[in-house]
Amino acid sequence: MKYNFDLSEHHDEEEGRQSQTPPSASTPKELEWVPLHHHRVFYGPNIDSATPAMPKNLLCWDGASRLYFWDSYKRCLHRLSVRLGEPDPTSILAASSSKVLQADVELNIEVQRISINRNGSALLLVGLDGLYVMYLYGRTSTKENTIICRTILVGSEICFDRNNAIRTLKVCWHPYSDTHLGILSSDSVFRVFDLSSALGQPEQEYYLQPVEPGSSHNATSICPVDFSFGGDHMWDRFSVFVLFSDGSVYILCPVVPFGSVYKWESVLELYSDAHMFGLKSTNSKAVKKSNLAISWLEATFPELTRKEVHAETAAVLRAQPYALFDASISLQGPLRKVSHGVEDKSVHPPVCEGRAVSFLYDLVSKDSILVTAWSGGQLQIDALADEVQPVWKVGSPPQVCLDSTDSIVGLAMICESLSSDTSILKLDLPPDHTLWLGHPPPLLRLAIVDLALPRRSGSVLSMFVDPIISERIYCLHDGGIDSVVLHFLPFTNQSRDREDMRSPSVHPVLSTFQGEASSAFPLSGFLALSDSFGDSWIVALTPSNECIVVEMETWTTLLPPVIDKVDKHIGAEVPKDPDISTIISKELLTGPKVVLLPPSSPHLQSVSADSIEGRSTLHQYFKLFHENYVEYAHKVYFELQHHAPHVKKIIDDQHSRLRKAQQKILDVERKQEKIADRVEHAVQFHSELKERLQSLGHLPAAHKRSLSKAEREFKSELDRYRGVELDALHSSIEAVNARLKRYTHSPQANRSNEQRQLSMRRKSHVQENEMSLLKASLEKLSLVNIENAKKVKAVESALKCREIGTS
């Protein structure tokens, strides 16, 4: 389904509807429910529709019955109570009166995105210059329907300091904690903040180093773009997937916030897997790496080693602060494509244009799907061909911060990409050669989807997963919303035939183009809602704060297409239309039936007609003639009389068609002259263009030789450097400058500056005498220069006088 709309007409219509609404009475009334897209909070002043620097989303949902909307004009948060699928499955109702949530501090940012945590107690307010957390349970204000909420600033000392230029690339709630945030910044550092402890400093810091220092020939390979937490599958739940500008994907595993909660069965499955396939392996390398994983699991989840603790007594496990003191987490990657015995070293195919801008992790049954969005409008869809496993670099200890009880309260480490990560899994290798060897999981290419977006620079793409159908992915871009449905998954659909391996289908859901591509505008909000009955909706917000609700199909989305496999022979009889009545029946066209004469005696010719026998024979013959020929004549007469109007109608129709055909022939004859004139004009114009082409062919520029293959490759490399790597270099320079400023403002830098100043003061006493001597010599030289200049002038004047005297 696809919707095109005009904002101006819709906005005027709604303003007229609001103007006719009577004012609310002073007495309390019953709660009224209105359609969500007609709610009064969604009609405010127009907001600037310029393309934002980051994806903008001013809507969020708590997963139950509350929808939140950030009003950029009033700088407040609206909380709406909604009813899904009422009064009919295509609509959503909202309570007419909404709660207004106001921050208790002044927000010095322009909010670009909001996001709510798992239990609906806190909400993120993300901007380019700051990050705030608003706690949704506050105190009541004196204003009606207004709640004052406690709001705090997060990461102000690192990510949002005025003295540095570090940009925040992605902020996301951790899926297994209600108080932890994951932040990826432009200085290639992934940080985990704990809102229940220090808000200015991160709990965990991971400095990403995808390549060795000085070995990178591509600036985009060291600039991160986006990240995503893994899903509820094996070691994916402890993984962080990081996307870089060149499209390469890296994995951090394990990354666990202190105090996060996980299911007992999930952790026990990993613990058993490490014992079964790691410790019992014949490969010493696998045994060593599985030992590290087992020790980490036992220290992070101590309940695993206690025999009295089992699934009945402990349904969930809380992660304890822990880090290996002699090893840091390895940056696994870049993930490469799987092959059938031939190593494929390409990270992304050449069909993807521009740079990588967005990333999405989608767990569908047994498959871990990775989707990379490119600035050229392509979606690269891959599946992990193997399980993610934890990898550490031994000999690179992390920095750990301890409290007074020697408990870990913070850690930081440098995550480097190991040289062994360049190996790739091949499909013909047995499991013993791949399990617990530290190889990053390879990628199985599913599809490259081209959204056919207009060629515009700075396009922002963001992706969301449908809450009901995990195979459906929504892509939000400048031109609207598209739906991409995955019909085949390599591990989930192993039993399917090769004929059922369909490519993903793309369906436009919402279009914001108005006439031309240049008139498109990005949406300001997007939500995917669902209820317990399996129904799904999407809610979109325009820059003018208009709400759009679209119902999405769920029951028939993944059904395979029905193909009629009945063979159709060439000579098969085509069924006739029963509505077409025949003019004369077949019975009449075949004529009267052939009458068989009754047997007669051989003496019939000698019998007279007046005799009894002759009369009887004549009566019998007359009866047969009457029953056949006379009745047939009556039938023909009745048939012709009955079909006369129908025949007349057919004749009239034929006459009208004949007149229309004659009129069209006359029109063609009239247009023939014009067409001949146009053809003659085109031929003349073609001859003029040919003459101009011949004259232009004699110019010097026309004989310029074409570029060679090496020159074309160099030109494409320059274009790529100008369009992609230049931005990456700018961001790298900003990150280095930010680190330099942070170092100059640190206490260590101040101490080094003081020591340098003391040494300079000591040297200054020794150099003062030398400076005085130099000054004296310079003064003497200046005096000598002045005297020499005077003598030169006197000589010149004497020479001039002598020349005048001789003349």
PDB file of N, CA and C in Angstrom, residues 574-629:
ATOM      1  N   VAL A 574     -11.660 -23.189 -25.604  1.00  0.00           N
ATOM      2  CA  VAL A 574     -11.812 -22.014 -24.761  1.00  0.00           C
ATOM      3  C   VAL A 574     -13.267 -21.896 -24.359  1.00  0.00           C
ATOM      4  N   PRO A 575     -13.560 -21.804 -23.067  1.00  0.00           N
ATOM      5  CA  PRO A 575     -14.966 -21.707 -22.653  1.00  0.00           C
ATOM      6  C   PRO A 575     -15.578 -20.409 -23.127  1.00  0.00           C
ATOM      7  N   LYS A 576     -16.807 -20.499 -23.506  1.00  0.00           N
ATOM      8  CA  LYS A 576     -17.521 -19.340 -24.045  1.00  0.00           C
ATOM      9  C   LYS A 576     -18.222 -18.592 -22.932  1.00  0.00           C
ATOM     10  N   ASP A 577     -18.435 -17.361 -23.195  1.00  0.00           N
ATOM     11  CA  ASP A 577     -19.124 -16.511 -22.239  1.00  0.00           C
ATOM     12  C   ASP A 577     -20.603 -16.831 -22.267  1.00  0.00           C
ATOM     13  N   PRO A 578     -21.183 -17.225 -21.126  1.00  0.00           N
ATOM     14  CA  PRO A 578     -22.600 -17.588 -21.154  1.00  0.00           C
ATOM     15  C   PRO A 578     -23.514 -16.398 -21.375  1.00  0.00           C
ATOM     16  N   ASP A 579     -23.021 -15.186 -21.184  1.00  0.00           N
ATOM     17  CA  ASP A 579     -23.890 -14.025 -21.363  1.00  0.00           C
ATOM     18  C   ASP A 579     -24.154 -13.715 -22.829  1.00  0.00           C
ATOM     19  N   ILE A 580     -23.279 -14.219 -23.704  1.00  0.00           N
ATOM     20  CA  ILE A 580     -23.459 -13.929 -25.122  1.00  0.00           C
ATOM     21  C   ILE A 580     -24.537 -14.866 -25.672  1.00  0.00           C
ATOM     22  N   SER A 581     -25.652 -14.318 -26.057  1.00  0.00           N
ATOM     23  CA  SER A 581     -26.780 -15.113 -26.584  1.00  0.00           C
ATOM     24  C   SER A 581     -26.640 -15.277 -28.093  1.00  0.00           C
ATOM     25  N   THR A 582     -27.023 -16.463 -28.595  1.00  0.00           N
ATOM     26  CA  THR A 582     -26.944 -16.745 -30.030  1.00  0.00           C
ATOM     27  C   THR A 582     -28.149 -16.151 -30.752  1.00  0.00           C
ATOM     28  N   ILE A 583     -27.925 -15.806 -31.999  1.00  0.00           N
ATOM     29  CA  ILE A 583     -29.023 -15.221 -32.781  1.00  0.00           C
ATOM     30  C   ILE A 583     -30.030 -16.300 -33.176  1.00  0.00           C
ATOM     31  N   ILE A 584     -29.588 -17.405 -33.739  1.00  0.00           N
ATOM     32  CA  ILE A 584     -30.441 -18.525 -34.140  1.00  0.00           C
ATOM     33  C   ILE A 584     -29.857 -19.787 -33.524  1.00  0.00           C
ATOM     34  N   SER A 585     -30.700 -20.598 -32.929  1.00  0.00           N
ATOM     35  CA  SER A 585     -30.229 -21.796 -32.265  1.00  0.00           C
ATOM     36  C   SER A 585     -29.717 -22.814 -33.272  1.00  0.00           C
ATOM     37  N   LYS A 586     -28.852 -23.707 -32.770  1.00  0.00           N
ATOM     38  CA  LYS A 586     -28.276 -24.736 -33.631  1.00  0.00           C
ATOM     39  C   LYS A 586     -29.338 -25.711 -34.133  1.00  0.00           C
ATOM     40  N   GLU A 587     -30.379 -25.919 -33.348  1.00  0.00           N
ATOM     41  CA  GLU A 587     -31.443 -26.855 -33.747  1.00  0.00           C
ATOM     42  C   GLU A 587     -32.151 -26.398 -34.996  1.00  0.00           C
ATOM     43  N   LEU A 588     -32.367 -25.088 -35.128  1.00  0.00           N
ATOM     44  CA  LEU A 588     -33.035 -24.567 -36.316  1.00  0.00           C
ATOM     45  C   LEU A 588     -32.102 -24.543 -37.516  1.00  0.00           C
ATOM     46  N   LEU A 589     -30.803 -24.267 -37.256  1.00  0.00           N
ATOM     47  CA  LEU A 589     -29.866 -24.202 -38.375  1.00  0.00           C
ATOM     48  C   LEU A 589     -29.647 -25.574 -39.009  1.00  0.00           C
ATOM     49  N   THR A 590     -29.764 -26.651 -38.252  1.00  0.00           N
ATOM     50  CA  THR A 590     -29.596 -27.985 -38.828  1.00  0.00           C
ATOM     51  C   THR A 590     -30.795 -28.421 -39.663  1.00  0.00           C
ATOM     52  N   GLY A 591     -31.921 -27.698 -39.608  1.00  0.00           N
ATOM     53  CA  GLY A 591     -33.088 -28.038 -40.418  1.00  0.00           C
ATOM     54  C   GLY A 591     -33.996 -29.044 -39.734  1.00  0.00           C
ATOM     55  N   PRO A 592     -35.126 -29.391 -40.394  1.00  0.00           N
ATOM     56  CA  PRO A 592     -36.039 -30.368 -39.793  1.00  0.00           C
ATOM     57  C   PRO A 592     -35.437 -31.768 -39.792  1.00  0.00           C
ATOM     58  N   LYS A 593     -35.910 -32.535 -38.875  1.00  0.00           N
ATOM     59  CA  LYS A 593     -35.419 -33.887 -38.753  1.00  0.00           C
ATOM     60  C   LYS A 593     -35.851 -34.729 -39.950  1.00  0.00           C
ATOM     61  N   VAL A 594     -35.020 -35.682 -40.295  1.00  0.00           N
ATOM     62  CA  VAL A 594     -35.344 -36.600 -41.403  1.00  0.00           C
ATOM     63  C   VAL A 594     -36.409 -37.578 -40.928  1.00  0.00           C
ATOM     64  N   VAL A 595     -37.505 -37.624 -41.662  1.00  0.00           N
ATOM     65  CA  VAL A 595     -38.637 -38.457 -41.281  1.00  0.00           C
ATOM     66  C   VAL A 595     -38.522 -39.805 -41.983  1.00  0.00           C
ATOM     67  N   LEU A 596     -38.562 -40.843 -41.235  1.00  0.00           N
ATOM     68  CA  LEU A 596     -38.552 -42.190 -41.788  1.00  0.00           C
ATOM     69  C   LEU A 596     -39.994 -42.621 -42.085  1.00  0.00           C
ATOM     70  N   LEU A 597     -40.264 -42.920 -43.365  1.00  0.00           N
ATOM     71  CA  LEU A 597     -41.624 -43.316 -43.750  1.00  0.00           C
ATOM     72  C   LEU A 597     -41.976 -44.664 -43.141  1.00  0.00           C
ATOM     73  N   PRO A 598     -43.219 -44.804 -42.740  1.00  0.00           N
ATOM     74  CA  PRO A 598     -43.630 -46.092 -42.184  1.00  0.00           C
ATOM     75  C   PRO A 598     -43.627 -47.172 -43.274  1.00  0.00           C
ATOM     76  N   PRO A 599     -43.462 -48.399 -42.852  1.00  0.00           N
ATOM     77  CA  PRO A 599     -43.482 -49.477 -43.865  1.00  0.00           C
ATOM     78  C   PRO A 599     -44.858 -49.578 -44.550  1.00  0.00           C
ATOM     79  N   SER A 600     -44.837 -49.812 -45.872  1.00  0.00           N
ATOM     80  CA  SER A 600     -46.081 -49.889 -46.656  1.00  0.00           C
ATOM     81  C   SER A 600     -46.133 -51.230 -47.419  1.00  0.00           C
ATOM     82  N   SER A 601     -47.314 -51.562 -47.785  1.00  0.00           N
ATOM     83  CA  SER A 601     -47.520 -52.823 -48.511  1.00  0.00           C
ATOM     84  C   SER A 601     -47.076 -52.682 -49.952  1.00  0.00           C
ATOM     85  N   PRO A 602     -46.708 -53.762 -50.585  1.00  0.00           N
ATOM     86  CA  PRO A 602     -46.255 -53.661 -52.001  1.00  0.00           C
ATOM     87  C   PRO A 602     -47.372 -53.273 -52.959  1.00  0.00           C
ATOM     88  N   HIS A 603     -48.628 -53.413 -52.552  1.00  0.00           N
ATOM     89  CA  HIS A 603     -49.761 -53.067 -53.425  1.00  0.00           C
ATOM     90  C   HIS A 603     -50.277 -51.683 -53.157  1.00  0.00           C
ATOM     91  N   LEU A 604     -49.414 -50.778 -52.555  1.00  0.00           N
ATOM     92  CA  LEU A 604     -49.898 -49.439 -52.205  1.00  0.00           C
ATOM     93  C   LEU A 604     -50.211 -48.608 -53.442  1.00  0.00           C
ATOM     94  N   GLN A 605     -49.488 -48.796 -54.524  1.00  0.00           N
ATOM     95  CA  GLN A 605     -49.722 -47.996 -55.717  1.00  0.00           C
ATOM     96  C   GLN A 605     -51.083 -48.328 -56.356  1.00  0.00           C
ATOM     97  N   SER A 606     -51.541 -49.519 -56.167  1.00  0.00           N
ATOM     98  CA  SER A 606     -52.840 -49.907 -56.767  1.00  0.00           C
ATOM     99  C   SER A 606     -54.022 -49.565 -55.899  1.00  0.00           C
ATOM    100  N   VAL A 607     -53.721 -49.045 -54.688  1.00  0.00           N
ATOM    101  CA  VAL A 607     -54.805 -48.675 -53.768  1.00  0.00           C
ATOM    102  C   VAL A 607     -55.279 -47.278 -54.120  1.00  0.00           C
ATOM    103  N   SER A 608     -56.533 -47.066 -54.189  1.00  0.00           N
ATOM    104  CA  SER A 608     -57.103 -45.756 -54.513  1.00  0.00           C
ATOM    105  C   SER A 608     -57.140 -44.898 -53.263  1.00  0.00           C
ATOM    106  N   ALA A 609     -57.194 -43.587 -53.496  1.00  0.00           N
ATOM    107  CA  ALA A 609     -57.188 -42.658 -52.364  1.00  0.00           C
ATOM    108  C   ALA A 609     -58.486 -42.637 -51.616  1.00  0.00           C
ATOM    109  N   ASP A 610     -59.569 -43.078 -52.305  1.00  0.00           N
ATOM    110  CA  ASP A 610     -60.880 -43.024 -51.641  1.00  0.00           C
ATOM    111  C   ASP A 610     -61.131 -44.248 -50.784  1.00  0.00           C
ATOM    112  N   SER A 611     -60.253 -45.211 -50.921  1.00  0.00           N
ATOM    113  CA  SER A 611     -60.468 -46.405 -50.124  1.00  0.00           C
ATOM    114  C   SER A 611     -60.053 -46.166 -48.678  1.00  0.00           C
ATOM    115  N   ILE A 612     -60.458 -47.113 -47.873  1.00  0.00           N
ATOM    116  CA  ILE A 612     -60.151 -46.982 -46.428  1.00  0.00           C
ATOM    117  C   ILE A 612     -58.664 -47.096 -46.205  1.00  0.00           C
ATOM    118  N   GLU A 613     -58.032 -48.022 -46.884  1.00  0.00           N
ATOM    119  CA  GLU A 613     -56.597 -48.188 -46.709  1.00  0.00           C
ATOM    120  C   GLU A 613     -55.830 -46.990 -47.219  1.00  0.00           C
ATOM    121  N   GLY A 614     -56.259 -46.380 -48.317  1.00  0.00           N
ATOM    122  CA  GLY A 614     -55.579 -45.207 -48.859  1.00  0.00           C
ATOM    123  C   GLY A 614     -55.728 -44.001 -47.953  1.00  0.00           C
ATOM    124  N   ARG A 615     -56.954 -43.852 -47.419  1.00  0.00           N
ATOM    125  CA  ARG A 615     -57.172 -42.720 -46.506  1.00  0.00           C
ATOM    126  C   ARG A 615     -56.303 -42.874 -45.254  1.00  0.00           C
ATOM    127  N   SER A 616     -56.225 -44.072 -44.770  1.00  0.00           N
ATOM    128  CA  SER A 616     -55.406 -44.288 -43.573  1.00  0.00           C
ATOM    129  C   SER A 616     -53.935 -43.979 -43.845  1.00  0.00           C
ATOM    130  N   THR A 617     -53.450 -44.371 -45.009  1.00  0.00           N
ATOM    131  CA  THR A 617     -52.044 -44.104 -45.341  1.00  0.00           C
ATOM    132  C   THR A 617     -51.800 -42.616 -45.510  1.00  0.00           C
ATOM    133  N   LEU A 618     -52.728 -41.915 -46.208  1.00  0.00           N
ATOM    134  CA  LEU A 618     -52.573 -40.462 -46.378  1.00  0.00           C
ATOM    135  C   LEU A 618     -52.647 -39.735 -45.048  1.00  0.00           C
ATOM    136  N   HIS A 619     -53.515 -40.179 -44.143  1.00  0.00           N
ATOM    137  CA  HIS A 619     -53.624 -39.537 -42.829  1.00  0.00           C
ATOM    138  C   HIS A 619     -52.326 -39.707 -42.013  1.00  0.00           C
ATOM    139  N   GLN A 620     -51.742 -40.884 -42.150  1.00  0.00           N
ATOM    140  CA  GLN A 620     -50.483 -41.129 -41.430  1.00  0.00           C
ATOM    141  C   GLN A 620     -49.361 -40.254 -41.987  1.00  0.00           C
ATOM    142  N   TYR A 621     -49.257 -40.156 -43.319  1.00  0.00           N
ATOM    143  CA  TYR A 621     -48.244 -39.292 -43.930  1.00  0.00           C
ATOM    144  C   TYR A 621     -48.459 -37.826 -43.575  1.00  0.00           C
ATOM    145  N   PHE A 622     -49.692 -37.384 -43.576  1.00  0.00           N
ATOM    146  CA  PHE A 622     -50.002 -35.987 -43.244  1.00  0.00           C
ATOM    147  C   PHE A 622     -49.634 -35.683 -41.789  1.00  0.00           C
ATOM    148  N   LYS A 623     -49.856 -36.635 -40.896  1.00  0.00           N
ATOM    149  CA  LYS A 623     -49.525 -36.436 -39.477  1.00  0.00           C
ATOM    150  C   LYS A 623     -48.008 -36.288 -39.295  1.00  0.00           C
ATOM    151  N   LEU A 624     -47.239 -37.152 -39.990  1.00  0.00           N
ATOM    152  CA  LEU A 624     -45.792 -37.034 -39.896  1.00  0.00           C
ATOM    153  C   LEU A 624     -45.298 -35.717 -40.474  1.00  0.00           C
ATOM    154  N   PHE A 625     -45.838 -35.252 -41.555  1.00  0.00           N
ATOM    155  CA  PHE A 625     -45.451 -33.976 -42.163  1.00  0.00           C
ATOM    156  C   PHE A 625     -45.781 -32.818 -41.226  1.00  0.00           C
ATOM    157  N   HIS A 626     -46.923 -32.906 -40.557  1.00  0.00           N
ATOM    158  CA  HIS A 626     -47.336 -31.812 -39.661  1.00  0.00           C
ATOM    159  C   HIS A 626     -46.444 -31.765 -38.415  1.00  0.00           C
ATOM    160  N   GLU A 627     -46.093 -32.939 -37.903  1.00  0.00           N
ATOM    161  CA  GLU A 627     -45.298 -32.964 -36.695  1.00  0.00           C
ATOM    162  C   GLU A 627     -43.871 -32.464 -36.917  1.00  0.00           C
ATOM    163  N   ASN A 628     -43.374 -32.579 -38.126  1.00  0.00           N
ATOM    164  CA  ASN A 628     -41.987 -32.200 -38.392  1.00  0.00           C
ATOM    165  C   ASN A 628     -41.873 -30.861 -39.099  1.00  0.00           C
ATOM    166  N   TYR A 629     -42.395 -30.747 -40.276  1.00  0.00           N
ATOM    167  CA  TYR A 629     -42.151 -29.573 -41.110  1.00  0.00           C
ATOM    168  C   TYR A 629     -42.990 -28.380 -40.699  1.00  0.00           C
TER     169      TYR A 629
END
